[in-house]
């Protein structure tokens, strides 16, 4: 559960000063999410639903949008199975 909380906090962090550190942390954490979080009979994994939720909530801010879309592009293989949402 703590892994998901850290992931969501990193998604919401978009300050210019910590941009590179957050990018590195997400690049390390994202490939491990499918193994670390169970998918309890859910079509869409919880971490992908939270990514979408943060995208919708922070969608008014262009830096947040760029931050999240760059994550999706860098880890396209992780998000590919849930592309329909």
PDB file of N, CA, C and O in Angstrom:
ATOM      1  N   UNK A   1       0.833  -1.207   0.000  1.00  0.00           N
ATOM      2  CA  UNK A   1       0.000   0.000   0.000  1.00  0.00           C
ATOM      3  C   UNK A   1       0.867   1.257   0.000  1.00  0.00           C
ATOM      4  O   UNK A   1       0.509   2.241  -0.632  1.00  0.00           O
ATOM      5  N   UNK A   2       1.998   1.225   0.703  1.00  0.00           N
ATOM      6  CA  UNK A   2       2.870   2.399   0.755  1.00  0.00           C
ATOM      7  C   UNK A   2       3.452   2.703  -0.625  1.00  0.00           C
ATOM      8  O   UNK A   2       3.687   3.861  -0.966  1.00  0.00           O
ATOM      9  N   UNK A   3       3.653   1.663  -1.426  1.00  0.00           N
ATOM     10  CA  UNK A   3       4.196   1.859  -2.772  1.00  0.00           C
ATOM     11  C   UNK A   3       3.248   2.710  -3.600  1.00  0.00           C
ATOM     12  O   UNK A   3       3.678   3.621  -4.316  1.00  0.00           O
ATOM     13  N   UNK A   4       1.963   2.441  -3.492  1.00  0.00           N
ATOM     14  CA  UNK A   4       0.965   3.207  -4.235  1.00  0.00           C
ATOM     15  C   UNK A   4       0.914   4.660  -3.752  1.00  0.00           C
ATOM     16  O   UNK A   4       0.814   5.582  -4.564  1.00  0.00           O
ATOM     17  N   UNK A   5       1.021   4.878  -2.462  1.00  0.00           N
ATOM     18  CA  UNK A   5       1.016   6.237  -1.914  1.00  0.00           C
ATOM     19  C   UNK A   5       2.224   7.026  -2.393  1.00  0.00           C
ATOM     20  O   UNK A   5       2.105   8.209  -2.734  1.00  0.00           O
ATOM     21  N   UNK A   6       3.379   6.388  -2.434  1.00  0.00           N
ATOM     22  CA  UNK A   6       4.587   7.057  -2.928  1.00  0.00           C
ATOM     23  C   UNK A   6       4.437   7.371  -4.409  1.00  0.00           C
ATOM     24  O   UNK A   6       4.790   8.472  -4.859  1.00  0.00           O
ATOM     25  N   UNK A   7       3.895   6.430  -5.175  1.00  0.00           N
ATOM     26  CA  UNK A   7       3.696   6.644  -6.611  1.00  0.00           C
ATOM     27  C   UNK A   7       2.786   7.842  -6.873  1.00  0.00           C
ATOM     28  O   UNK A   7       3.097   8.707  -7.688  1.00  0.00           O
ATOM     29  N   UNK A   8       1.670   7.910  -6.152  1.00  0.00           N
ATOM     30  CA  UNK A   8       0.722   9.020  -6.332  1.00  0.00           C
ATOM     31  C   UNK A   8       1.353  10.341  -5.912  1.00  0.00           C
ATOM     32  O   UNK A   8       1.189  11.363  -6.587  1.00  0.00           O
ATOM     33  N   UNK A   9       2.110  10.336  -4.824  1.00  0.00           N
ATOM     34  CA  UNK A   9       2.785  11.562  -4.388  1.00  0.00           C
ATOM     35  C   UNK A   9       3.795  12.031  -5.431  1.00  0.00           C
ATOM     36  O   UNK A   9       3.911  13.231  -5.696  1.00  0.00           O
ATOM     37  N   UNK A  10       4.501  11.097  -6.043  1.00  0.00           N
ATOM     38  CA  UNK A  10       5.451  11.466  -7.095  1.00  0.00           C
ATOM     39  C   UNK A  10       4.733  11.986  -8.335  1.00  0.00           C
ATOM     40  O   UNK A  10       5.236  12.889  -9.016  1.00  0.00           O
ATOM     41  N   UNK A  11       3.576  11.433  -8.635  1.00  0.00           N
ATOM     42  CA  UNK A  11       2.799  11.943  -9.777  1.00  0.00           C
ATOM     43  C   UNK A  11       2.346  13.381  -9.546  1.00  0.00           C
ATOM     44  O   UNK A  11       2.311  14.181 -10.466  1.00  0.00           O
ATOM     45  N   UNK A  12       1.983  13.687  -8.329  1.00  0.00           N
ATOM     46  CA  UNK A  12       1.484  15.027  -8.012  1.00  0.00           C
ATOM     47  C   UNK A  12       2.604  16.067  -7.870  1.00  0.00           C
ATOM     48  O   UNK A  12       2.341  17.256  -7.924  1.00  0.00           O
ATOM     49  N   UNK A  13       3.842  15.602  -7.692  1.00  0.00           N
ATOM     50  CA  UNK A  13       4.973  16.516  -7.509  1.00  0.00           C
ATOM     51  C   UNK A  13       5.441  17.019  -8.856  1.00  0.00           C
ATOM     52  O   UNK A  13       5.813  16.240  -9.718  1.00  0.00           O
ATOM     53  N   UNK A  14       5.439  18.320  -9.001  1.00  0.00           N
ATOM     54  CA  UNK A  14       5.809  18.879 -10.302  1.00  0.00           C
ATOM     55  C   UNK A  14       6.575  20.194 -10.143  1.00  0.00           C
ATOM     56  O   UNK A  14       6.433  21.093 -10.943  1.00  0.00           O
ATOM     57  N   UNK A  15       7.374  20.320  -9.106  1.00  0.00           N
ATOM     58  CA  UNK A  15       8.190  21.527  -8.956  1.00  0.00           C
ATOM     59  C   UNK A  15       9.417  21.431  -9.855  1.00  0.00           C
ATOM     60  O   UNK A  15       9.977  20.357 -10.036  1.00  0.00           O
ATOM     61  N   UNK A  16       9.821  22.547 -10.371  1.00  0.00           N
ATOM     62  CA  UNK A  16      10.956  22.594 -11.286  1.00  0.00           C
ATOM     63  C   UNK A  16      12.251  22.155 -10.591  1.00  0.00           C
ATOM     64  O   UNK A  16      13.096  21.520 -11.195  1.00  0.00           O
ATOM     65  N   UNK A  17      12.396  22.477  -9.304  1.00  0.00           N
ATOM     66  CA  UNK A  17      13.625  22.177  -8.582  1.00  0.00           C
ATOM     67  C   UNK A  17      13.854  20.676  -8.432  1.00  0.00           C
ATOM     68  O   UNK A  17      14.983  20.208  -8.440  1.00  0.00           O
ATOM     69  N   UNK A  18      12.782  19.919  -8.264  1.00  0.00           N
ATOM     70  CA  UNK A  18      12.911  18.483  -8.006  1.00  0.00           C
ATOM     71  C   UNK A  18      12.526  17.627  -9.211  1.00  0.00           C
ATOM     72  O   UNK A  18      12.339  16.421  -9.074  1.00  0.00           O
ATOM     73  N   UNK A  19      12.440  18.231 -10.361  1.00  0.00           N
ATOM     74  CA  UNK A  19      11.947  17.536 -11.549  1.00  0.00           C
ATOM     75  C   UNK A  19      12.789  16.304 -11.896  1.00  0.00           C
ATOM     76  O   UNK A  19      12.246  15.227 -12.141  1.00  0.00           O
ATOM     77  N   UNK A  20      14.108  16.441 -11.907  1.00  0.00           N
ATOM     78  CA  UNK A  20      14.969  15.318 -12.292  1.00  0.00           C
ATOM     79  C   UNK A  20      14.927  14.190 -11.266  1.00  0.00           C
ATOM     80  O   UNK A  20      14.931  13.018 -11.630  1.00  0.00           O
ATOM     81  N   UNK A  21      14.886  14.550  -9.995  1.00  0.00           N
ATOM     82  CA  UNK A  21      14.834  13.535  -8.946  1.00  0.00           C
ATOM     83  C   UNK A  21      13.515  12.762  -8.988  1.00  0.00           C
ATOM     84  O   UNK A  21      13.498  11.529  -8.844  1.00  0.00           O
ATOM     85  N   UNK A  22      12.406  13.462  -9.212  1.00  0.00           N
ATOM     86  CA  UNK A  22      11.095  12.815  -9.318  1.00  0.00           C
ATOM     87  C   UNK A  22      11.055  11.913 -10.554  1.00  0.00           C
ATOM     88  O   UNK A  22      10.537  10.802 -10.494  1.00  0.00           O
ATOM     89  N   UNK A  23      11.628  12.373 -11.649  1.00  0.00           N
ATOM     90  CA  UNK A  23      11.665  11.571 -12.877  1.00  0.00           C
ATOM     91  C   UNK A  23      12.433  10.274 -12.642  1.00  0.00           C
ATOM     92  O   UNK A  23      11.989   9.196 -13.039  1.00  0.00           O
ATOM     93  N   UNK A  24      13.583  10.358 -11.981  1.00  0.00           N
ATOM     94  CA  UNK A  24      14.363   9.160 -11.669  1.00  0.00           C
ATOM     95  C   UNK A  24      13.589   8.200 -10.778  1.00  0.00           C
ATOM     96  O   UNK A  24      13.597   6.987 -11.002  1.00  0.00           O
ATOM     97  N   UNK A  25      12.948   8.743  -9.757  1.00  0.00           N
ATOM     98  CA  UNK A  25      12.184   7.906  -8.823  1.00  0.00           C
ATOM     99  C   UNK A  25      11.036   7.197  -9.549  1.00  0.00           C
ATOM    100  O   UNK A  25      10.795   6.003  -9.331  1.00  0.00           O
ATOM    101  N   UNK A  26      10.330   7.912 -10.409  1.00  0.00           N
ATOM    102  CA  UNK A  26       9.226   7.287 -11.157  1.00  0.00           C
ATOM    103  C   UNK A  26       9.745   6.248 -12.145  1.00  0.00           C
ATOM    104  O   UNK A  26       9.109   5.214 -12.349  1.00  0.00           O
ATOM    105  N   UNK A  27      10.908   6.510 -12.748  1.00  0.00           N
ATOM    106  CA  UNK A  27      11.483   5.551 -13.679  1.00  0.00           C
ATOM    107  C   UNK A  27      11.895   4.258 -12.982  1.00  0.00           C
ATOM    108  O   UNK A  27      11.883   3.187 -13.582  1.00  0.00           O
ATOM    109  N   UNK A  28      12.256   4.347 -11.717  1.00  0.00           N
ATOM    110  CA  UNK A  28      12.606   3.156 -10.948  1.00  0.00           C
ATOM    111  C   UNK A  28      11.347   2.450 -10.447  1.00  0.00           C
ATOM    112  O   UNK A  28      11.251   1.222 -10.482  1.00  0.00           O
ATOM    113  N   UNK A  29      10.380   3.218  -9.990  1.00  0.00           N
ATOM    114  CA  UNK A  29       9.195   2.655  -9.350  1.00  0.00           C
ATOM    115  C   UNK A  29       8.183   2.069 -10.340  1.00  0.00           C
ATOM    116  O   UNK A  29       7.587   1.022 -10.078  1.00  0.00           O
ATOM    117  N   UNK A  30       7.986   2.703 -11.466  1.00  0.00           N
ATOM    118  CA  UNK A  30       6.934   2.303 -12.399  1.00  0.00           C
ATOM    119  C   UNK A  30       7.076   0.866 -12.909  1.00  0.00           C
ATOM    120  O   UNK A  30       6.087   0.129 -12.911  1.00  0.00           O
ATOM    121  N   UNK A  31       8.261   0.415 -13.328  1.00  0.00           N
ATOM    122  CA  UNK A  31       8.351  -0.981 -13.783  1.00  0.00           C
ATOM    123  C   UNK A  31       8.073  -2.005 -12.673  1.00  0.00           C
ATOM    124  O   UNK A  31       7.678  -3.136 -12.960  1.00  0.00           O
ATOM    125  N   UNK A  32       8.254  -1.613 -11.424  1.00  0.00           N
ATOM    126  CA  UNK A  32       8.047  -2.543 -10.315  1.00  0.00           C
ATOM    127  C   UNK A  32       6.594  -2.586  -9.851  1.00  0.00           C
ATOM    128  O   UNK A  32       6.229  -3.493  -9.097  1.00  0.00           O
ATOM    129  N   UNK A  33       5.775  -1.656 -10.257  1.00  0.00           N
ATOM    130  CA  UNK A  33       4.400  -1.590  -9.762  1.00  0.00           C
ATOM    131  C   UNK A  33       3.559  -2.834 -10.057  1.00  0.00           C
ATOM    132  O   UNK A  33       2.859  -3.308  -9.161  1.00  0.00           O
ATOM    133  N   UNK A  34       3.596  -3.400 -11.254  1.00  0.00           N
ATOM    134  CA  UNK A  34       2.773  -4.601 -11.480  1.00  0.00           C
ATOM    135  C   UNK A  34       3.149  -5.766 -10.571  1.00  0.00           C
ATOM    136  O   UNK A  34       2.298  -6.553 -10.184  1.00  0.00           O
ATOM    137  N   UNK A  35       4.418  -5.869 -10.217  1.00  0.00           N
ATOM    138  CA  UNK A  35       4.845  -6.945  -9.325  1.00  0.00           C
ATOM    139  C   UNK A  35       4.522  -6.642  -7.870  1.00  0.00           C
ATOM    140  O   UNK A  35       4.238  -7.544  -7.089  1.00  0.00           O
ATOM    141  N   UNK A  36       4.594  -5.380  -7.486  1.00  0.00           N
ATOM    142  CA  UNK A  36       4.422  -5.002  -6.083  1.00  0.00           C
ATOM    143  C   UNK A  36       2.971  -4.883  -5.646  1.00  0.00           C
ATOM    144  O   UNK A  36       2.656  -5.041  -4.480  1.00  0.00           O
ATOM    145  N   UNK A  37       2.093  -4.556  -6.580  1.00  0.00           N
ATOM    146  CA  UNK A  37       0.684  -4.355  -6.236  1.00  0.00           C
ATOM    147  C   UNK A  37      -0.162  -5.476  -6.834  1.00  0.00           C
ATOM    148  O   UNK A  37      -0.097  -5.756  -8.025  1.00  0.00           O
ATOM    149  N   UNK A  38      -0.964  -6.080  -6.005  1.00  0.00           N
ATOM    150  CA  UNK A  38      -1.840  -7.150  -6.467  1.00  0.00           C
ATOM    151  C   UNK A  38      -2.982  -6.571  -7.290  1.00  0.00           C
ATOM    152  O   UNK A  38      -3.453  -5.468  -7.042  1.00  0.00           O
ATOM    153  N   UNK A  39      -3.440  -7.345  -8.240  1.00  0.00           N
ATOM    154  CA  UNK A  39      -4.551  -6.917  -9.083  1.00  0.00           C
ATOM    155  C   UNK A  39      -5.754  -7.785  -8.750  1.00  0.00           C
ATOM    156  O   UNK A  39      -6.108  -8.687  -9.474  1.00  0.00           O
ATOM    157  N   UNK A  40      -6.434  -7.477  -7.679  1.00  0.00           N
ATOM    158  CA  UNK A  40      -7.532  -8.279  -7.130  1.00  0.00           C
ATOM    159  C   UNK A  40      -8.756  -8.291  -8.051  1.00  0.00           C
ATOM    160  O   UNK A  40      -9.708  -7.565  -7.850  1.00  0.00           O
ATOM    161  N   UNK A  41      -8.735  -9.145  -9.051  1.00  0.00           N
ATOM    162  CA  UNK A  41      -9.857  -9.302  -9.984  1.00  0.00           C
ATOM    163  C   UNK A  41     -10.342  -7.979 -10.567  1.00  0.00           C
ATOM    164  O   UNK A  41     -11.533  -7.760 -10.731  1.00  0.00           O
ATOM    165  N   UNK A  42      -9.408  -7.102 -10.851  1.00  0.00           N
ATOM    166  CA  UNK A  42      -9.754  -5.810 -11.449  1.00  0.00           C
ATOM    167  C   UNK A  42      -9.250  -5.801 -12.888  1.00  0.00           C
ATOM    168  O   UNK A  42      -8.159  -6.275 -13.170  1.00  0.00           O
ATOM    169  N   UNK A  43     -10.067  -5.260 -13.755  1.00  0.00           N
ATOM    170  CA  UNK A  43      -9.652  -5.160 -15.156  1.00  0.00           C
ATOM    171  C   UNK A  43      -8.489  -4.202 -15.317  1.00  0.00           C
ATOM    172  O   UNK A  43      -7.558  -4.466 -16.055  1.00  0.00           O
ATOM    173  N   UNK A  44      -8.578  -3.071 -14.635  1.00  0.00           N
ATOM    174  CA  UNK A  44      -7.549  -2.040 -14.729  1.00  0.00           C
ATOM    175  C   UNK A  44      -6.796  -1.989 -13.401  1.00  0.00           C
ATOM    176  O   UNK A  44      -7.416  -1.849 -12.348  1.00  0.00           O
ATOM    177  N   UNK A  45      -5.472  -2.098 -13.443  1.00  0.00           N
ATOM    178  CA  UNK A  45      -4.702  -2.049 -12.195  1.00  0.00           C
ATOM    179  C   UNK A  45      -4.916  -0.734 -11.445  1.00  0.00           C
ATOM    180  O   UNK A  45      -5.163   0.319 -12.044  1.00  0.00           O
ATOM    181  N   UNK A  46      -4.805  -0.812 -10.138  1.00  0.00           N
ATOM    182  CA  UNK A  46      -5.070   0.347  -9.292  1.00  0.00           C
ATOM    183  C   UNK A  46      -4.123   1.505  -9.594  1.00  0.00           C
ATOM    184  O   UNK A  46      -4.531   2.664  -9.621  1.00  0.00           O
ATOM    185  N   UNK A  47      -2.862   1.218  -9.869  1.00  0.00           N
ATOM    186  CA  UNK A  47      -1.904   2.296 -10.100  1.00  0.00           C
ATOM    187  C   UNK A  47      -2.189   3.028 -11.413  1.00  0.00           C
ATOM    188  O   UNK A  47      -1.939   4.226 -11.522  1.00  0.00           O
ATOM    189  N   UNK A  48      -2.781   2.350 -12.378  1.00  0.00           N
ATOM    190  CA  UNK A  48      -3.167   3.020 -13.626  1.00  0.00           C
ATOM    191  C   UNK A  48      -4.405   3.881 -13.382  1.00  0.00           C
ATOM    192  O   UNK A  48      -4.517   4.987 -13.915  1.00  0.00           O
ATOM    193  N   UNK A  49      -5.332   3.401 -12.557  1.00  0.00           N
ATOM    194  CA  UNK A  49      -6.505   4.215 -12.221  1.00  0.00           C
ATOM    195  C   UNK A  49      -6.101   5.482 -11.478  1.00  0.00           C
ATOM    196  O   UNK A  49      -6.663   6.552 -11.711  1.00  0.00           O
ATOM    197  N   UNK A  50      -5.110   5.372 -10.589  1.00  0.00           N
ATOM    198  CA  UNK A  50      -4.636   6.561  -9.884  1.00  0.00           C
ATOM    199  C   UNK A  50      -3.911   7.519 -10.827  1.00  0.00           C
ATOM    200  O   UNK A  50      -3.997   8.735 -10.676  1.00  0.00           O
ATOM    201  N   UNK A  51      -3.204   6.979 -11.806  1.00  0.00           N
ATOM    202  CA  UNK A  51      -2.558   7.844 -12.805  1.00  0.00           C
ATOM    203  C   UNK A  51      -3.609   8.642 -13.560  1.00  0.00           C
ATOM    204  O   UNK A  51      -3.464   9.852 -13.764  1.00  0.00           O
ATOM    205  N   UNK A  52      -4.684   7.983 -13.957  1.00  0.00           N
ATOM    206  CA  UNK A  52      -5.768   8.669 -14.658  1.00  0.00           C
ATOM    207  C   UNK A  52      -6.429   9.709 -13.760  1.00  0.00           C
ATOM    208  O   UNK A  52      -6.732  10.823 -14.193  1.00  0.00           O
ATOM    209  N   UNK A  53      -6.628   9.349 -12.479  1.00  0.00           N
ATOM    210  CA  UNK A  53      -7.252  10.273 -11.531  1.00  0.00           C
ATOM    211  C   UNK A  53      -6.417  11.542 -11.355  1.00  0.00           C
ATOM    212  O   UNK A  53      -6.943  12.655 -11.395  1.00  0.00           O
ATOM    213  N   UNK A  54      -5.107  11.369 -11.199  1.00  0.00           N
ATOM    214  CA  UNK A  54      -4.226  12.534 -11.052  1.00  0.00           C
ATOM    215  C   UNK A  54      -4.213  13.347 -12.338  1.00  0.00           C
ATOM    216  O   UNK A  54      -4.206  14.577 -12.312  1.00  0.00           O
ATOM    217  N   UNK A  55      -4.247  12.681 -13.473  1.00  0.00           N
ATOM    218  CA  UNK A  55      -4.275  13.366 -14.765  1.00  0.00           C
ATOM    219  C   UNK A  55      -5.514  14.243 -14.892  1.00  0.00           C
ATOM    220  O   UNK A  55      -5.439  15.381 -15.354  1.00  0.00           O
ATOM    221  N   UNK A  56      -6.656  13.742 -14.444  1.00  0.00           N
ATOM    222  CA  UNK A  56      -7.904  14.508 -14.514  1.00  0.00           C
ATOM    223  C   UNK A  56      -7.891  15.648 -13.497  1.00  0.00           C
ATOM    224  O   UNK A  56      -8.267  16.779 -13.809  1.00  0.00           O
ATOM    225  N   UNK A  57      -7.435  15.369 -12.265  1.00  0.00           N
ATOM    226  CA  UNK A  57      -7.447  16.382 -11.214  1.00  0.00           C
ATOM    227  C   UNK A  57      -6.456  17.505 -11.483  1.00  0.00           C
ATOM    228  O   UNK A  57      -6.738  18.668 -11.189  1.00  0.00           O
ATOM    229  N   UNK A  58      -5.302  17.179 -12.003  1.00  0.00           N
ATOM    230  CA  UNK A  58      -4.255  18.180 -12.231  1.00  0.00           C
ATOM    231  C   UNK A  58      -4.213  18.640 -13.685  1.00  0.00           C
ATOM    232  O   UNK A  58      -3.253  19.274 -14.100  1.00  0.00           O
ATOM    233  N   UNK A  59      -5.238  18.325 -14.444  1.00  0.00           N
ATOM    234  CA  UNK A  59      -5.264  18.620 -15.868  1.00  0.00           C
ATOM    235  C   UNK A  59      -5.280  20.090 -16.229  1.00  0.00           C
ATOM    236  O   UNK A  59      -5.019  20.445 -17.368  1.00  0.00           O
ATOM    237  N   UNK A  60      -5.566  20.945 -15.274  1.00  0.00           N
ATOM    238  CA  UNK A  60      -5.596  22.380 -15.563  1.00  0.00           C
ATOM    239  C   UNK A  60      -4.198  22.978 -15.630  1.00  0.00           C
ATOM    240  O   UNK A  60      -4.020  24.111 -16.047  1.00  0.00           O
ATOM    241  N   UNK A  61      -3.196  22.220 -15.206  1.00  0.00           N
ATOM    242  CA  UNK A  61      -1.823  22.716 -15.154  1.00  0.00           C
ATOM    243  C   UNK A  61      -0.994  22.035 -16.245  1.00  0.00           C
ATOM    244  O   UNK A  61      -0.808  20.814 -16.234  1.00  0.00           O
ATOM    245  N   UNK A  62      -0.473  22.816 -17.156  1.00  0.00           N
ATOM    246  CA  UNK A  62       0.315  22.267 -18.257  1.00  0.00           C
ATOM    247  C   UNK A  62       1.564  21.520 -17.768  1.00  0.00           C
ATOM    248  O   UNK A  62       1.851  20.430 -18.270  1.00  0.00           O
ATOM    249  N   UNK A  63       2.317  22.027 -16.782  1.00  0.00           N
ATOM    250  CA  UNK A  63       3.473  21.249 -16.307  1.00  0.00           C
ATOM    251  C   UNK A  63       3.088  19.876 -15.749  1.00  0.00           C
ATOM    252  O   UNK A  63       3.808  18.900 -15.953  1.00  0.00           O
ATOM    253  N   UNK A  64       1.939  19.789 -15.071  1.00  0.00           N
ATOM    254  CA  UNK A  64       1.488  18.495 -14.572  1.00  0.00           C
ATOM    255  C   UNK A  64       1.139  17.558 -15.723  1.00  0.00           C
ATOM    256  O   UNK A  64       1.454  16.367 -15.686  1.00  0.00           O
ATOM    257  N   UNK A  65       0.464  18.076 -16.725  1.00  0.00           N
ATOM    258  CA  UNK A  65       0.121  17.255 -17.885  1.00  0.00           C
ATOM    259  C   UNK A  65       1.369  16.718 -18.580  1.00  0.00           C
ATOM    260  O   UNK A  65       1.443  15.534 -18.912  1.00  0.00           O
ATOM    261  N   UNK A  66       2.345  17.585 -18.773  1.00  0.00           N
ATOM    262  CA  UNK A  66       3.586  17.171 -19.431  1.00  0.00           C
ATOM    263  C   UNK A  66       4.295  16.116 -18.590  1.00  0.00           C
ATOM    264  O   UNK A  66       4.772  15.105 -19.116  1.00  0.00           O
ATOM    265  N   UNK A  67       4.332  16.331 -17.286  1.00  0.00           N
ATOM    266  CA  UNK A  67       4.980  15.400 -16.359  1.00  0.00           C
ATOM    267  C   UNK A  67       4.353  14.001 -16.462  1.00  0.00           C
ATOM    268  O   UNK A  67       5.066  12.995 -16.576  1.00  0.00           O
ATOM    269  N   UNK A  68       3.046  13.916 -16.451  1.00  0.00           N
ATOM    270  CA  UNK A  68       2.367  12.617 -16.470  1.00  0.00           C
ATOM    271  C   UNK A  68       2.445  11.970 -17.849  1.00  0.00           C
ATOM    272  O   UNK A  68       2.698  10.767 -17.965  1.00  0.00           O
ATOM    273  N   UNK A  69       2.273  12.754 -18.904  1.00  0.00           N
ATOM    274  CA  UNK A  69       2.341  12.174 -20.241  1.00  0.00           C
ATOM    275  C   UNK A  69       3.755  11.695 -20.568  1.00  0.00           C
ATOM    276  O   UNK A  69       3.924  10.706 -21.277  1.00  0.00           O
ATOM    277  N   UNK A  70       4.768  12.376 -20.068  1.00  0.00           N
ATOM    278  CA  UNK A  70       6.134  11.899 -20.271  1.00  0.00           C
ATOM    279  C   UNK A  70       6.343  10.553 -19.584  1.00  0.00           C
ATOM    280  O   UNK A  70       7.029   9.683 -20.112  1.00  0.00           O
ATOM    281  N   UNK A  71       5.750  10.388 -18.407  1.00  0.00           N
ATOM    282  CA  UNK A  71       5.829   9.101 -17.713  1.00  0.00           C
ATOM    283  C   UNK A  71       5.158   8.010 -18.550  1.00  0.00           C
ATOM    284  O   UNK A  71       5.718   6.915 -18.715  1.00  0.00           O
ATOM    285  N   UNK A  72       3.982   8.295 -19.081  1.00  0.00           N
ATOM    286  CA  UNK A  72       3.257   7.311 -19.892  1.00  0.00           C
ATOM    287  C   UNK A  72       4.070   6.948 -21.138  1.00  0.00           C
ATOM    288  O   UNK A  72       4.162   5.773 -21.510  1.00  0.00           O
ATOM    289  N   UNK A  73       4.696   7.915 -21.751  1.00  0.00           N
ATOM    290  CA  UNK A  73       5.485   7.662 -22.962  1.00  0.00           C
ATOM    291  C   UNK A  73       6.740   6.864 -22.638  1.00  0.00           C
ATOM    292  O   UNK A  73       7.100   5.929 -23.355  1.00  0.00           O
ATOM    293  N   UNK A  74       7.412   7.206 -21.524  1.00  0.00           N
ATOM    294  CA  UNK A  74       8.638   6.488 -21.151  1.00  0.00           C
ATOM    295  C   UNK A  74       8.359   5.035 -20.764  1.00  0.00           C
ATOM    296  O   UNK A  74       9.215   4.176 -20.922  1.00  0.00           O
ATOM    297  N   UNK A  75       7.169   4.767 -20.230  1.00  0.00           N
ATOM    298  CA  UNK A  75       6.820   3.419 -19.780  1.00  0.00           C
ATOM    299  C   UNK A  75       5.575   2.924 -20.513  1.00  0.00           C
ATOM    300  O   UNK A  75       4.643   2.405 -19.905  1.00  0.00           O
ATOM    301  N   UNK A  76       5.601   3.059 -21.806  1.00  0.00           N
ATOM    302  CA  UNK A  76       4.438   2.705 -22.627  1.00  0.00           C
ATOM    303  C   UNK A  76       4.062   1.235 -22.486  1.00  0.00           C
ATOM    304  O   UNK A  76       2.876   0.893 -22.511  1.00  0.00           O
ATOM    305  N   UNK A  77       5.055   0.372 -22.306  1.00  0.00           N
ATOM    306  CA  UNK A  77       4.750  -1.065 -22.193  1.00  0.00           C
ATOM    307  C   UNK A  77       3.954  -1.371 -20.928  1.00  0.00           C
ATOM    308  O   UNK A  77       3.168  -2.319 -20.900  1.00  0.00           O
ATOM    309  N   UNK A  78       4.116  -0.575 -19.884  1.00  0.00           N
ATOM    310  CA  UNK A  78       3.368  -0.776 -18.648  1.00  0.00           C
ATOM    311  C   UNK A  78       1.908  -0.345 -18.802  1.00  0.00           C
ATOM    312  O   UNK A  78       1.008  -0.911 -18.194  1.00  0.00           O
ATOM    313  N   UNK A  79       1.680   0.701 -19.592  1.00  0.00           N
ATOM    314  CA  UNK A  79       0.355   1.279 -19.753  1.00  0.00           C
ATOM    315  C   UNK A  79      -0.405   0.711 -20.948  1.00  0.00           C
ATOM    316  O   UNK A  79      -1.595   0.954 -21.083  1.00  0.00           O
ATOM    317  N   UNK A  80       0.264  -0.050 -21.801  1.00  0.00           N
ATOM    318  CA  UNK A  80      -0.345  -0.488 -23.070  1.00  0.00           C
ATOM    319  C   UNK A  80      -1.600  -1.337 -22.856  1.00  0.00           C
ATOM    320  O   UNK A  80      -2.596  -1.157 -23.558  1.00  0.00           O
ATOM    321  N   UNK A  81      -1.563  -2.264 -21.909  1.00  0.00           N
ATOM    322  CA  UNK A  81      -2.718  -3.148 -21.704  1.00  0.00           C
ATOM    323  C   UNK A  81      -3.969  -2.407 -21.257  1.00  0.00           C
ATOM    324  O   UNK A  81      -5.070  -2.893 -21.437  1.00  0.00           O
ATOM    325  N   UNK A  82      -3.809  -1.236 -20.684  1.00  0.00           N
ATOM    326  CA  UNK A  82      -4.947  -0.448 -20.190  1.00  0.00           C
ATOM    327  C   UNK A  82      -5.183   0.789 -21.036  1.00  0.00           C
ATOM    328  O   UNK A  82      -5.669   1.802 -20.560  1.00  0.00           O
ATOM    329  N   UNK A  83      -4.837   0.728 -22.281  1.00  0.00           N
ATOM    330  CA  UNK A  83      -4.921   1.908 -23.154  1.00  0.00           C
ATOM    331  C   UNK A  83      -6.346   2.370 -23.414  1.00  0.00           C
ATOM    332  O   UNK A  83      -6.574   3.485 -23.815  1.00  0.00           O
ATOM    333  N   UNK A  84      -7.322   1.511 -23.187  1.00  0.00           N
ATOM    334  CA  UNK A  84      -8.726   1.849 -23.477  1.00  0.00           C
ATOM    335  C   UNK A  84      -9.318   2.839 -22.478  1.00  0.00           C
ATOM    336  O   UNK A  84     -10.313   3.476 -22.782  1.00  0.00           O
ATOM    337  N   UNK A  85      -8.718   2.962 -21.297  1.00  0.00           N
ATOM    338  CA  UNK A  85      -9.315   3.871 -20.326  1.00  0.00           C
ATOM    339  C   UNK A  85      -8.855   5.230 -20.670  1.00  0.00           C
ATOM    340  O   UNK A  85      -9.104   6.233 -20.525  1.00  0.00           O
TER     341      UNK A  85
END
